[in-house]
Amino acid sequence: DWGTLHTFIGGVNKHSTSIGKVWITVIFIFRVMILVVAAQEVWGDEQEDFVCNTLQPGCKNVCYDHFFPVSHIRLWALQLIFVSTPALLVAMHVAYYRHETARKFRRGEKRNEFKDLEDIKKQKVRIEGSLWWTYTSSIFFRIIFEASFMYVFYFLYNGYHLPWVLKCGIDPCPNLVDCFISRPTEKTVFTIFMISASVICMLLNVAELCYL
Amino acid sequence: MGWMFLRDLLTGVNKYSTGIGRIWLAVVFIFRLLVYMVAAEHVWKDEQKEFECNIKQPGCENVCFDHFFPISQIRLWALQLIMVSTPSLLVVLHVAYREGREKRHRKKLYVSLGMMDGGLWYTYLISLIVKTGFEIGFLVLFYKLYDGFSVPYLMKCDLKPCPNTVDCFISKPTEKKIFILFLVITSCLCIVLNFIELSFLVLK
């Protein structure tokens, strides 16, 4: 579950700028924790309590599938996974750099800079040269992923507000039926919260880009 | 137990992998295991409860569901993940065997326990081939079982005890289709990574 992601990203924390560290904190506390602790409860019964004013079997299924092609929770989970992944590029680059340095050390080249292999592993890698490019492109990808997920969300759900009734006339529904969503206000509140957290993360990323 | 056990086992594999092997591990962990656990599992959670047929005849829904879903897509996904991750353990076992041999003979037999030479190279190659075979096998099985990678919203069923051809409606077909597509894409990505690693290993 999310612990795996936490372990991966925690490793990246060491090599980030201070804004990067703030970003990691915001992601984990305001987005992952909120998703796990609160949002799963609110969206848990989304299909069970989705009710349409008809007894026709199949109408509810079809209407639910039409209005919610992908559930909000799943979109947020995917957004968090995709947004955290570019940080792995940085982790891989640092690991590759360390591997190369260790290889040179074993061949006897950088003996005056490091005492032993343990020293190489503990050294804090500075963000310059090719690592700067990797870091910058990872932030750039992060911004692109955030923006595209926010756009997909807006496009799929016609905005960030959930209505309490939806009208549905798809086959096999016999006519235009009223369908009622469960807990629309609570869902709207959480949606606005997640969107604001997303915007804050994007601003942090832009600030980090300018800083670099 | 659960998925954390698999995760811990695979973390041990990381030490003895090539660079591309580590990328493969990262892809499997993040894009397949993590997505499965936090998102995909919940989509199929109530698949039988919300499967509805337009008929009151008891037993008809059960029979139709069983006919259309002999094994649930999500269970196939989980089996695929387990079978595809396991060949990497062959490498860990081989390294442990080398360690055991060194202890028994009480002297250094190998340059480095994890170095990819001699028998370990062959083990790694075999594990790569078996991994790729499982990936392709599961994709073909999936395609054959479900007539492709899409999920229709309506299926017609006329098995006994259903009195005639009834309409049966699947729950969340679009969301399921999206996640199955995700599964197929990550599976293909892993196959490509395996082929690249295979060619590197053979050509080096």
Coordinates of C-alpha atoms in Angstrom, one line a residue:
Chain A
D1 CA 0.0 0.0 0.0
W2 CA 1.1 3.6 0.4
G3 CA 4.0 2.6 2.7
T4 CA 5.9 1.4 -0.3
L5 CA 5.6 4.8 -1.9
H6 CA 6.6 6.4 1.3
T7 CA 9.8 4.4 1.5
F8 CA 10.7 5.2 -2.1
I9 CA 10.1 8.9 -1.7
G10 CA 11.6 9.2 1.7
G11 CA 14.9 8.1 0.1
V12 CA 14.6 11.0 -2.4
N13 CA 14.1 13.4 0.5
K14 CA 17.9 13.5 1.2
H15 CA 18.8 14.9 -2.2
S16 CA 16.0 17.5 -2.5
T17 CA 16.1 21.2 -2.0
S18 CA 14.3 22.6 1.0
I19 CA 11.2 23.4 -1.2
G20 CA 11.4 19.8 -2.4
K21 CA 11.2 18.6 1.2
V22 CA 8.2 20.9 1.9
W23 CA 6.6 19.4 -1.3
I24 CA 7.1 15.8 0.0
T25 CA 5.6 16.7 3.4
V26 CA 2.5 18.3 1.7
I27 CA 2.1 15.3 -0.5
F28 CA 2.2 12.8 2.3
I29 CA 0.2 14.7 5.0
F30 CA -2.3 16.6 3.0
R31 CA -2.9 14.2 0.1
V32 CA -2.0 10.6 0.9
M33 CA -3.1 10.6 4.5
I34 CA -6.4 12.4 3.7
L35 CA -7.0 10.0 0.8
V36 CA -6.5 7.0 3.0
V37 CA -8.1 8.2 6.2
A38 CA -11.0 10.2 5.1
A39 CA -11.8 9.9 1.4
Q40 CA -12.0 6.1 1.3
E41 CA -14.8 6.3 4.0
V42 CA -16.7 8.9 2.1
W43 CA -16.6 7.1 -1.3
G44 CA -16.8 3.6 0.2
D45 CA -20.5 3.2 -0.5
E46 CA -20.7 5.2 -3.7
Q47 CA -22.3 2.6 -5.9
E48 CA -24.4 0.9 -3.2
D49 CA -26.1 4.2 -2.2
F50 CA -26.4 5.5 -5.8
V51 CA -30.2 5.2 -6.2
C52 CA -32.3 5.7 -9.3
N53 CA -36.0 6.3 -9.3
T54 CA -36.9 3.1 -11.2
L55 CA -37.3 -0.6 -10.5
Q56 CA -35.9 -1.5 -14.0
P57 CA -32.9 -3.9 -13.4
G58 CA -29.7 -2.6 -15.0
C59 CA -30.7 1.0 -15.2
K60 CA -28.8 1.9 -12.1
N61 CA -25.6 0.1 -13.3
V62 CA -25.7 1.8 -16.7
C63 CA -26.4 5.3 -15.3
Y64 CA -23.7 4.9 -12.6
D65 CA -21.2 3.9 -15.3
H66 CA -22.2 6.8 -17.5
F67 CA -21.8 9.5 -14.8
F68 CA -18.7 8.0 -13.1
P69 CA -16.4 6.4 -15.8
V70 CA -13.6 6.5 -13.2
S71 CA -14.2 7.1 -9.6
H72 CA -12.7 10.3 -7.9
I73 CA -10.8 8.2 -5.5
R74 CA -9.1 6.1 -8.2
L75 CA -8.2 9.2 -10.1
W76 CA -6.6 10.8 -7.1
A77 CA -4.7 7.6 -6.3
L78 CA -3.4 7.4 -9.8
Q79 CA -2.5 11.1 -9.7
L80 CA -0.5 10.7 -6.5
I81 CA 1.3 7.7 -8.0
F82 CA 2.2 9.5 -11.2
V83 CA 3.2 12.7 -9.5
S84 CA 5.5 10.9 -7.1
T85 CA 7.2 8.9 -9.8
P86 CA 9.5 11.5 -11.4
A87 CA 11.3 11.8 -8.0
L88 CA 12.5 8.2 -8.7
L89 CA 14.4 9.5 -11.7
V90 CA 16.4 11.6 -9.3
A91 CA 16.9 8.6 -7.0
M92 CA 18.1 6.4 -9.9
H93 CA 20.5 9.1 -11.1
V94 CA 22.0 9.4 -7.6
A95 CA 22.3 5.7 -7.3
Y96 CA 24.0 5.5 -10.7
Y97 CA 26.4 8.3 -9.7
R98 CA 27.3 6.5 -6.5
H99 CA 27.8 3.3 -8.4
E100 CA 30.2 5.0 -10.8
T101 CA 32.1 6.7 -8.0
A102 CA 32.4 3.4 -6.1
R103 CA 33.7 1.8 -9.3
K104 CA 36.3 4.5 -9.8
F105 CA 37.3 4.3 -6.1
R106 CA 37.8 0.5 -6.4
R107 CA 40.1 1.2 -9.4
G108 CA 42.1 3.6 -7.3
E109 CA 41.2 6.9 -8.8
K110 CA 39.4 9.0 -6.2
R111 CA 41.3 7.9 -3.1
N112 CA 42.0 11.4 -1.9
E113 CA 38.4 12.5 -1.9
F114 CA 36.9 9.6 0.1
K115 CA 38.1 7.5 2.9
D116 CA 36.2 4.3 2.0
L117 CA 33.1 3.0 0.3
E118 CA 30.9 3.9 3.3
D119 CA 31.9 7.5 2.9
I120 CA 30.7 7.5 -0.7
K121 CA 27.4 6.1 0.3
K122 CA 26.9 8.8 3.0
Q123 CA 28.0 11.8 1.0
K124 CA 25.3 14.3 0.3
V125 CA 25.2 14.7 -3.5
R126 CA 24.9 18.3 -4.6
I127 CA 22.5 19.3 -7.3
E128 CA 24.8 20.4 -10.1
G129 CA 25.7 19.2 -13.6
S130 CA 23.7 16.4 -15.0
L131 CA 21.9 15.9 -11.7
W132 CA 20.6 19.4 -12.1
W133 CA 19.1 18.5 -15.5
T134 CA 17.5 15.3 -14.1
Y135 CA 16.1 17.2 -11.1
T136 CA 14.7 20.0 -13.2
S137 CA 13.1 17.6 -15.7
S138 CA 11.6 15.6 -12.8
I139 CA 9.9 18.8 -11.5
F140 CA 8.8 19.7 -15.0
F141 CA 7.1 16.2 -15.4
R142 CA 5.5 16.6 -12.0
I143 CA 3.9 19.8 -13.0
I144 CA 2.7 18.3 -16.3
F145 CA 1.2 15.3 -14.5
E146 CA -0.6 17.5 -11.9
A147 CA -2.0 19.8 -14.5
S148 CA -3.2 17.0 -16.8
F149 CA -4.9 15.1 -14.0
M150 CA -6.6 18.3 -12.8
Y151 CA -7.8 18.9 -16.4
V152 CA -9.0 15.3 -16.9
F153 CA -10.9 15.6 -13.6
Y154 CA -12.5 18.9 -14.7
F155 CA -13.3 17.4 -18.1
L156 CA -14.8 14.1 -16.8
Y157 CA -17.0 15.7 -14.1
N158 CA -17.9 19.0 -15.7
G159 CA -16.2 21.0 -12.9
Y160 CA -15.4 20.2 -9.3
H161 CA -18.9 20.3 -7.9
L162 CA -21.1 17.3 -7.4
P163 CA -24.9 17.7 -8.0
W164 CA -27.3 15.9 -5.7
V165 CA -29.5 14.7 -8.6
L166 CA -28.7 13.6 -12.1
K167 CA -31.1 12.8 -15.0
C168 CA -30.4 9.6 -16.9
G169 CA -32.2 8.3 -20.0
I170 CA -29.8 5.6 -21.3
D171 CA -31.1 2.1 -22.3
P172 CA -32.5 0.1 -20.4
C173 CA -33.9 2.9 -18.4
P174 CA -37.5 3.2 -19.7
N175 CA -37.5 7.1 -19.7
L176 CA -35.7 10.0 -18.1
V177 CA -35.1 8.9 -14.5
D178 CA -33.8 10.8 -11.5
C179 CA -30.6 9.4 -10.0
F180 CA -29.4 10.4 -6.6
I181 CA -25.7 10.5 -5.6
S182 CA -24.8 9.6 -2.0
R183 CA -23.2 12.4 0.1
P184 CA -22.7 15.0 -2.6
T185 CA -21.8 17.8 -0.3
E186 CA -19.2 15.9 1.6
K187 CA -17.7 14.7 -1.7
T188 CA -17.6 18.2 -3.0
V189 CA -15.8 19.4 0.2
F190 CA -13.2 16.7 -0.2
T191 CA -12.9 17.3 -3.9
I192 CA -12.2 21.0 -3.3
F193 CA -9.7 20.1 -0.6
M194 CA -7.8 17.7 -2.9
I195 CA -7.8 20.2 -5.7
S196 CA -6.4 23.0 -3.5
A197 CA -3.7 20.6 -2.2
S198 CA -2.9 19.9 -5.8
V199 CA -2.7 23.6 -6.7
I200 CA -0.4 24.2 -3.7
C201 CA 1.9 21.4 -4.8
M202 CA 2.0 22.8 -8.3
L203 CA 2.9 26.2 -6.9
L204 CA 5.6 24.6 -4.8
N205 CA 7.0 22.9 -7.9
V206 CA 7.0 26.2 -9.9
A207 CA 8.7 27.9 -7.0
E208 CA 11.3 25.2 -6.9
L209 CA 11.9 25.4 -10.6
C210 CA 12.5 29.2 -10.4
Y211 CA 14.8 28.7 -7.4
L212 CA 16.9 26.2 -9.4
Chain B
M1 CA 1.3 -12.2 5.0
G2 CA -0.3 -10.6 2.0
W3 CA 1.5 -8.4 -0.6
M4 CA 4.0 -7.1 1.9
F5 CA 5.6 -10.5 2.0
L6 CA 6.1 -10.4 -1.7
R7 CA 7.5 -6.9 -1.4
D8 CA 10.0 -7.9 1.2
L9 CA 11.1 -10.9 -0.8
L10 CA 11.6 -8.8 -3.9
T11 CA 13.5 -6.1 -2.0
G12 CA 16.2 -8.7 -1.4
V13 CA 16.4 -9.3 -5.2
N14 CA 17.3 -5.7 -5.8
K15 CA 20.9 -6.3 -4.6
Y16 CA 21.7 -8.9 -7.2
S17 CA 20.0 -7.3 -10.2
T18 CA 21.5 -5.4 -13.1
G19 CA 20.6 -1.7 -13.6
I20 CA 17.7 -2.5 -15.9
G21 CA 16.6 -5.2 -13.5
R22 CA 16.2 -2.5 -10.8
I23 CA 14.1 -0.4 -13.2
W24 CA 11.9 -3.5 -13.8
L25 CA 11.5 -3.9 -10.1
A26 CA 10.5 -0.2 -9.6
V27 CA 8.0 -0.5 -12.4
V28 CA 6.5 -3.7 -10.9
F29 CA 6.3 -2.2 -7.4
I30 CA 4.9 1.2 -8.3
F31 CA 2.9 0.8 -11.4
R32 CA 1.6 -2.7 -10.9
L33 CA 1.6 -3.7 -7.2
L34 CA 0.8 -0.3 -5.8
V35 CA -1.9 0.5 -8.4
Y36 CA -3.4 -2.9 -7.8
M37 CA -3.5 -2.4 -4.0
V38 CA -4.7 1.1 -3.7
A39 CA -7.0 1.4 -6.7
A40 CA -7.7 -1.6 -8.9
E41 CA -8.8 -4.0 -6.0
H42 CA -11.6 -1.7 -5.0
V43 CA -13.0 -1.4 -8.5
W44 CA -13.8 -5.1 -8.5
K45 CA -14.8 -5.3 -4.9
D46 CA -18.6 -5.6 -5.4
E47 CA -18.6 -7.1 -8.9
Q48 CA -21.0 -9.9 -8.1
K49 CA -23.3 -7.9 -5.8
E50 CA -23.9 -5.2 -8.5
F51 CA -24.1 -7.7 -11.4
E52 CA -27.8 -7.5 -12.3
C53 CA -29.9 -9.5 -14.8
N54 CA -33.3 -8.3 -16.0
I55 CA -35.1 -11.3 -14.5
K56 CA -36.5 -12.4 -11.2
Q57 CA -35.8 -16.2 -11.7
P58 CA -33.6 -17.3 -8.8
G59 CA -30.2 -18.7 -9.8
C60 CA -30.2 -17.1 -13.2
E61 CA -27.9 -14.3 -12.1
N62 CA -25.5 -16.7 -10.4
V63 CA -25.2 -18.9 -13.4
C64 CA -24.7 -16.0 -15.9
F65 CA -22.1 -14.4 -13.7
D66 CA -20.2 -17.7 -13.4
H67 CA -20.4 -18.2 -17.2
F68 CA -19.1 -14.7 -18.1
F69 CA -16.4 -14.5 -15.3
P70 CA -14.9 -18.0 -14.8
I71 CA -12.1 -16.3 -13.0
S72 CA -12.3 -12.6 -12.1
Q73 CA -10.0 -10.2 -14.0
I74 CA -8.6 -8.9 -10.7
R75 CA -7.7 -12.4 -9.6
L76 CA -5.9 -13.0 -12.9
W77 CA -4.0 -9.7 -12.3
A78 CA -3.0 -10.9 -8.8
L79 CA -1.8 -14.3 -10.1
Q80 CA 0.1 -12.6 -12.9
L81 CA 1.9 -10.4 -10.4
I82 CA 2.8 -13.3 -8.2
M83 CA 4.0 -15.6 -11.1
V84 CA 6.0 -12.8 -12.7
S85 CA 7.8 -11.8 -9.5
T86 CA 8.8 -15.3 -8.5
P87 CA 11.5 -16.2 -11.0
S88 CA 13.7 -13.4 -9.6
L89 CA 13.9 -15.5 -6.4
L90 CA 15.9 -18.2 -8.3
V91 CA 18.7 -15.7 -8.4
V92 CA 18.5 -15.1 -4.6
L93 CA 18.4 -18.8 -4.0
H94 CA 21.5 -19.3 -6.2
V95 CA 23.4 -16.6 -4.3
A96 CA 22.4 -18.3 -1.0
Y97 CA 23.6 -21.6 -2.4
R98 CA 27.0 -20.0 -3.2
E99 CA 27.2 -18.6 0.4
G100 CA 26.4 -22.1 1.8
R101 CA 29.2 -23.6 -0.4
E102 CA 31.7 -21.1 0.8
K103 CA 30.8 -21.7 4.4
R104 CA 31.1 -25.5 4.0
H105 CA 34.5 -25.3 2.3
R106 CA 35.6 -22.6 4.7
K107 CA 37.4 -20.6 2.0
K108 CA 36.6 -17.9 -0.6
L109 CA 35.4 -19.8 -3.7
Y110 CA 34.0 -16.9 -5.7
V111 CA 35.3 -13.4 -6.5
S112 CA 32.1 -11.9 -5.2
L113 CA 29.0 -13.7 -4.1
G114 CA 26.7 -11.5 -6.2
M115 CA 28.9 -11.2 -9.3
M116 CA 27.2 -12.3 -12.5
D117 CA 29.6 -15.0 -13.8
G118 CA 29.4 -18.7 -14.5
G119 CA 26.3 -20.4 -13.0
L120 CA 24.7 -17.2 -11.7
W121 CA 24.7 -15.8 -15.2
Y122 CA 22.7 -18.8 -16.5
T123 CA 20.3 -18.6 -13.5
Y124 CA 19.7 -14.9 -14.2
L125 CA 19.1 -15.6 -17.9
I126 CA 16.7 -18.5 -17.2
S127 CA 14.8 -16.3 -14.7
L128 CA 14.4 -13.6 -17.3
I129 CA 13.1 -16.0 -19.9
V130 CA 10.7 -17.6 -17.5
K131 CA 9.5 -14.1 -16.4
T132 CA 8.8 -13.0 -20.0
G133 CA 7.1 -16.3 -20.7
F134 CA 4.7 -15.9 -17.8
E135 CA 3.9 -12.3 -18.8
I136 CA 3.1 -13.2 -22.4
G137 CA 1.2 -16.3 -21.2
F138 CA -1.0 -14.4 -18.9
L139 CA -1.7 -11.7 -21.5
V140 CA -2.8 -14.4 -24.0
L141 CA -4.9 -16.1 -21.4
F142 CA -6.6 -12.9 -20.5
Y143 CA -7.3 -12.1 -24.2
K144 CA -8.7 -15.6 -24.8
L145 CA -10.9 -15.7 -21.7
Y146 CA -12.5 -12.3 -22.1
D147 CA -12.5 -11.9 -25.9
G148 CA -10.2 -9.0 -25.8
F149 CA -9.3 -6.4 -23.2
S150 CA -12.6 -4.5 -23.1
V151 CA -15.5 -4.9 -20.8
P152 CA -19.0 -4.6 -22.3
Y153 CA -21.8 -3.0 -20.2
L154 CA -24.4 -5.5 -21.3
M155 CA -24.2 -9.2 -21.9
K156 CA -27.0 -11.6 -23.1
C157 CA -27.4 -14.8 -21.3
D158 CA -29.7 -17.8 -21.9
L159 CA -28.3 -20.6 -19.7
K160 CA -30.6 -22.8 -17.6
P161 CA -32.4 -21.8 -15.3
C162 CA -32.9 -18.5 -17.1
P163 CA -36.2 -18.9 -19.0
N164 CA -35.1 -17.0 -22.1
T165 CA -32.4 -14.7 -23.3
V166 CA -31.9 -12.1 -20.5
D167 CA -30.0 -8.8 -20.4
C168 CA -27.3 -8.9 -17.8
F169 CA -25.6 -5.6 -16.7
I170 CA -22.0 -5.5 -15.4
S171 CA -21.1 -2.9 -12.8
K172 CA -18.5 -0.2 -13.6
P173 CA -17.5 -1.4 -17.1
T174 CA -15.7 1.8 -18.1
E175 CA -13.6 1.9 -15.0
K176 CA -12.7 -1.8 -15.3
K177 CA -11.8 -1.3 -19.0
I178 CA -9.4 1.6 -18.0
F179 CA -7.7 -0.5 -15.4
I180 CA -7.4 -3.5 -17.6
L181 CA -5.8 -1.2 -20.2
F182 CA -3.4 0.0 -17.6
L183 CA -2.5 -3.6 -16.7
V184 CA -1.8 -4.5 -20.4
I185 CA 0.3 -1.4 -20.9
T186 CA 2.5 -2.0 -17.8
S187 CA 2.7 -5.7 -18.7
C188 CA 4.0 -4.8 -22.2
L189 CA 6.5 -2.3 -20.7
C190 CA 7.8 -5.0 -18.4
I191 CA 8.2 -7.4 -21.4
V192 CA 10.1 -4.7 -23.3
L193 CA 12.4 -4.1 -20.3
N194 CA 13.0 -7.9 -20.0
F195 CA 14.0 -8.1 -23.7
I196 CA 16.4 -5.2 -23.3
E197 CA 17.9 -6.8 -20.3
L198 CA 18.2 -10.1 -22.1
S199 CA 20.0 -8.6 -25.0
F200 CA 22.4 -6.7 -22.7
L201 CA 23.2 -9.9 -20.8
V202 CA 23.8 -11.9 -24.0
L203 CA 25.8 -9.3 -25.8
K204 CA 28.0 -8.3 -22.9

